[in-house]
PDB file of C-alpha atoms in Angstrom:
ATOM      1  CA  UNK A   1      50.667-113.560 -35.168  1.00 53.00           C
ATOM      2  CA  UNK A   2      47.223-114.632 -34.087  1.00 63.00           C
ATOM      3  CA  UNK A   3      46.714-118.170 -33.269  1.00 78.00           C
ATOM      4  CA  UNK A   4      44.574-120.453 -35.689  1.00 84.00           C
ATOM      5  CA  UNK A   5      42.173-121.452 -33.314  1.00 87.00           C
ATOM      6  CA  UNK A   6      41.428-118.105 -31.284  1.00 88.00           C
ATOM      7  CA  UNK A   7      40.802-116.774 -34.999  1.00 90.00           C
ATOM      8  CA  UNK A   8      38.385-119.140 -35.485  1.00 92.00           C
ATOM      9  CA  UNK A   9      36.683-118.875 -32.146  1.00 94.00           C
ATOM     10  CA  UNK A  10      36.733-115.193 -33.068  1.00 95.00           C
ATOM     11  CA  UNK A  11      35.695-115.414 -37.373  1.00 94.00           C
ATOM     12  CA  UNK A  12      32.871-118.206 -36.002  1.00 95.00           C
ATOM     13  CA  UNK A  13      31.599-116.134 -33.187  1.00 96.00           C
ATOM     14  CA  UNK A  14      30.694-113.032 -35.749  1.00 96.00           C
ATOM     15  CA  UNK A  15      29.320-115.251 -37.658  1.00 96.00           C
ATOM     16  CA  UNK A  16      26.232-114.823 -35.821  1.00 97.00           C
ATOM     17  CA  UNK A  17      24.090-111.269 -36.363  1.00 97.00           C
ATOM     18  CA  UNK A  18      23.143-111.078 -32.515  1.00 97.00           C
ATOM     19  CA  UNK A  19      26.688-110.897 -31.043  1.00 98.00           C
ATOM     20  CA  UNK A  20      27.931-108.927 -33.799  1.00 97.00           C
ATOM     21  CA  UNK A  21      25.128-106.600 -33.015  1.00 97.00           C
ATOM     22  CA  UNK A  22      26.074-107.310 -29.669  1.00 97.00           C
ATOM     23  CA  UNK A  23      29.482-106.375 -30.625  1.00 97.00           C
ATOM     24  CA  UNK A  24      28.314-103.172 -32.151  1.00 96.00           C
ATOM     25  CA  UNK A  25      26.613-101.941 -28.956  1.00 96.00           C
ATOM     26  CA  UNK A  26      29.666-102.407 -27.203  1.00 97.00           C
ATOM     27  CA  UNK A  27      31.631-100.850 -29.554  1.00 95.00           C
ATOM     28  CA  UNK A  28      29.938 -97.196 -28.106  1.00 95.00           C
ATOM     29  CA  UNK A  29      30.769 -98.679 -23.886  1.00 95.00           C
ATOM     30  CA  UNK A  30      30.102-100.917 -21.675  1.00 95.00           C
ATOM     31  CA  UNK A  31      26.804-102.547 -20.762  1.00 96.00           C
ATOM     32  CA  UNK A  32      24.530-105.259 -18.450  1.00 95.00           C
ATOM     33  CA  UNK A  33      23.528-108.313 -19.958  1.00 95.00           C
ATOM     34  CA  UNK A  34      19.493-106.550 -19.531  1.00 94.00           C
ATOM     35  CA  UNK A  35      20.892-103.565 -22.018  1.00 95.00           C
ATOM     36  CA  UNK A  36      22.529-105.708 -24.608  1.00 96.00           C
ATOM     37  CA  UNK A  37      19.375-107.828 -24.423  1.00 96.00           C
ATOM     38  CA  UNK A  38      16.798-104.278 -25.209  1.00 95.00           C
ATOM     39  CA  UNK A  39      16.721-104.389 -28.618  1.00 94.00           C
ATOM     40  CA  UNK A  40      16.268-108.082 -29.251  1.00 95.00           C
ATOM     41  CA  UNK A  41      13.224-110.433 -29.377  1.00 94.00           C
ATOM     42  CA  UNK A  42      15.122-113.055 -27.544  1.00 95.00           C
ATOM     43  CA  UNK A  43      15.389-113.736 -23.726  1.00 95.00           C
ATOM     44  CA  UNK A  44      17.909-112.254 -21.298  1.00 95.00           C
ATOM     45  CA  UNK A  45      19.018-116.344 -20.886  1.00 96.00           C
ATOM     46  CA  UNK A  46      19.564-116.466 -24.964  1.00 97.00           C
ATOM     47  CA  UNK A  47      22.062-113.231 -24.737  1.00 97.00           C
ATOM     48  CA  UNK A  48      23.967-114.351 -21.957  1.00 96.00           C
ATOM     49  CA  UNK A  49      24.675-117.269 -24.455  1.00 97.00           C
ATOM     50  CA  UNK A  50      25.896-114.986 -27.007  1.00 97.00           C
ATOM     51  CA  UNK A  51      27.682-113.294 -24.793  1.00 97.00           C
ATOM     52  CA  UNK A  52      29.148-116.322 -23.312  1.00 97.00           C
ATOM     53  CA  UNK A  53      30.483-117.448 -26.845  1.00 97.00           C
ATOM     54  CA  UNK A  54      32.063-113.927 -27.451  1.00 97.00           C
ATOM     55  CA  UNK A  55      33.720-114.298 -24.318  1.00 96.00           C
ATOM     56  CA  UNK A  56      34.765-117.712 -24.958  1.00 96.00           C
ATOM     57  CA  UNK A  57      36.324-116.121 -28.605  1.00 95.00           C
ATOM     58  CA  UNK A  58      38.423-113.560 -26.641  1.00 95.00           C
ATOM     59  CA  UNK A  59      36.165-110.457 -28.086  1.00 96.00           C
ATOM     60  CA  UNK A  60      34.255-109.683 -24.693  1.00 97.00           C
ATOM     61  CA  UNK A  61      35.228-109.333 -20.768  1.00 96.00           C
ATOM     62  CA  UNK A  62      33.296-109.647 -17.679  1.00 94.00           C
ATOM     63  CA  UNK A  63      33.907-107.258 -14.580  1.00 91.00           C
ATOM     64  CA  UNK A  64      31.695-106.860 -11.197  1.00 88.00           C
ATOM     65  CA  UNK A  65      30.833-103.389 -10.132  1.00 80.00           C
ATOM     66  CA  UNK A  66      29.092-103.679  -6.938  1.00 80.00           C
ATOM     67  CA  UNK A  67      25.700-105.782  -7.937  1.00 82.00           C
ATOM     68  CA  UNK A  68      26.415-104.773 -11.897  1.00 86.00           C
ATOM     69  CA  UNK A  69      28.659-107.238 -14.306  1.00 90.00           C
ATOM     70  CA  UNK A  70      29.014-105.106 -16.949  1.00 95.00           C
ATOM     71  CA  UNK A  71      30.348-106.787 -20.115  1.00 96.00           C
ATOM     72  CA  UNK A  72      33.021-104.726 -22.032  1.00 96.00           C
ATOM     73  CA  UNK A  73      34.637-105.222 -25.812  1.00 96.00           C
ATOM     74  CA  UNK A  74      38.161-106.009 -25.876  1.00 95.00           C
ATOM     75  CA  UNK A  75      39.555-103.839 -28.634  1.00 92.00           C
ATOM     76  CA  UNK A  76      42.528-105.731 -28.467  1.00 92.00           C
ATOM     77  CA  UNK A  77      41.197-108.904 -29.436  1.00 92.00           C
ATOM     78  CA  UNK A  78      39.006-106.862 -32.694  1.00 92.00           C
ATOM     79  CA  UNK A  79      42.539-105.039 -33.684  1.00 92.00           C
ATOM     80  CA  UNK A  80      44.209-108.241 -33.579  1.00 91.00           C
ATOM     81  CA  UNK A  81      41.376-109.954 -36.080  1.00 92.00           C
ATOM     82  CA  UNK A  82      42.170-106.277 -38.357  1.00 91.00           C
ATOM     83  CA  UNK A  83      45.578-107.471 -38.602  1.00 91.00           C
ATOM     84  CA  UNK A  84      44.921-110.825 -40.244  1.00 91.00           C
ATOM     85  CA  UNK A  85      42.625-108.912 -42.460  1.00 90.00           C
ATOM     86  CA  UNK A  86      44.735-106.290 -43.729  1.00 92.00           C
ATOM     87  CA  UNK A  87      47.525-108.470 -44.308  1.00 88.00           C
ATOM     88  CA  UNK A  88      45.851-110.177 -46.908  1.00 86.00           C
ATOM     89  CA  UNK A  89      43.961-107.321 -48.281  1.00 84.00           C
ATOM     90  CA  UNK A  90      47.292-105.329 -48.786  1.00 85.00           C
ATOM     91  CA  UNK A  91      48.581-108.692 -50.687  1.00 85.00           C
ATOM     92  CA  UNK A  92      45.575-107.997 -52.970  1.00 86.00           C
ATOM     93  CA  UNK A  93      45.994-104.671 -53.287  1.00 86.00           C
ATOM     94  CA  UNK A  94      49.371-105.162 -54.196  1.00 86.00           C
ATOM     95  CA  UNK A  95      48.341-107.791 -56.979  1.00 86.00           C
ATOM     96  CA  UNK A  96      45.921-105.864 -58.261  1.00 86.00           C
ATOM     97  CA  UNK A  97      48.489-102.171 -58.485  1.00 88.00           C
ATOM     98  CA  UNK A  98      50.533-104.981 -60.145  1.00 88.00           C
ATOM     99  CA  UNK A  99      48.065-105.914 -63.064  1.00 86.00           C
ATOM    100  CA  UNK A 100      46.935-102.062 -63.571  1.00 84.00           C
ATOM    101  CA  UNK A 101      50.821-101.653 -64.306  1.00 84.00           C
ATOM    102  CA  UNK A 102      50.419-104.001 -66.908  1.00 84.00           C
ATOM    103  CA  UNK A 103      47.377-103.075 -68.609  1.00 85.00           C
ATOM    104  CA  UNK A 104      48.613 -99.664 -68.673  1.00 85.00           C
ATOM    105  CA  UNK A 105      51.373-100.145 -70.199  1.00 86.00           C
ATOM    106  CA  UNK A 106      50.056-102.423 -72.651  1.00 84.00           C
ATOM    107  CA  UNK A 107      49.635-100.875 -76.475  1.00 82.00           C
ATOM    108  CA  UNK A 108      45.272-100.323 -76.866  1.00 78.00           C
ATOM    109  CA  UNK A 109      43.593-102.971 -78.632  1.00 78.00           C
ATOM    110  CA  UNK A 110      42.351-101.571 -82.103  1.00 77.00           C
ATOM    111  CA  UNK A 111      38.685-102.449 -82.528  1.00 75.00           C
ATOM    112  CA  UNK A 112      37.490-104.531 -85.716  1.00 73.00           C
ATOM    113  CA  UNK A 113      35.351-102.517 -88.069  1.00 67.00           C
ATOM    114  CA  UNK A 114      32.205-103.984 -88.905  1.00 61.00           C
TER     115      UNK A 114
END
């Protein structure tokens, strides 16, 4: 079970189109805060803020190599958000098998002739 408040962190932390971006580089490896920060018009200092949040939400880690700090994407932390997800998506997947049952076995309605 994930806790209410780490999903949170996590749900408000995508909320944002830079660190999911963010999140989407990382998805393909590991990189510097000056590679995440390439493709945007904002300064290095603005994506060390996003990354700061997504680290603060559990979705990103920190290492050192040598003079590098390369910042990496827990997959843990994503597959754990999937969870919470899927268990309600199944729920409404299972509602909705439910109420196909129903209309198919109902008799057709006959159409009114004009």
């Amino acid at each position: 079970m994930v806790d209410s408040a780490r999903l949170d962190d996590a749900f408000l932390a995508l909320a944002d189109p830079v660190r999911r971006a963010i999140v989407a580089s990382l998805s393909t490896g590991s990189a510097t805060v000056n590679e995440l920060a390439e493709p945007f018009a904002i300064s290095k200092q603005a994506v060390s803020r996003h990354i700061a949040v997504l680290e603060r939400a559990g979705l990103v880690t920190r290492s050192r190599d040598a003079q590098r700090r390369p910042v990496h994407l827990d997959a843990a932390a994503l597959e754990q958000l999937t969870e919470w997800i899927d268990r309600y998506r199944l729920q409404a997947e299972a509602a909705y098998r439910r109420l196909d049952a129903v209309l198919a076995a109902s008799p057709p309605k006959k159409e009114k002739e004009s």
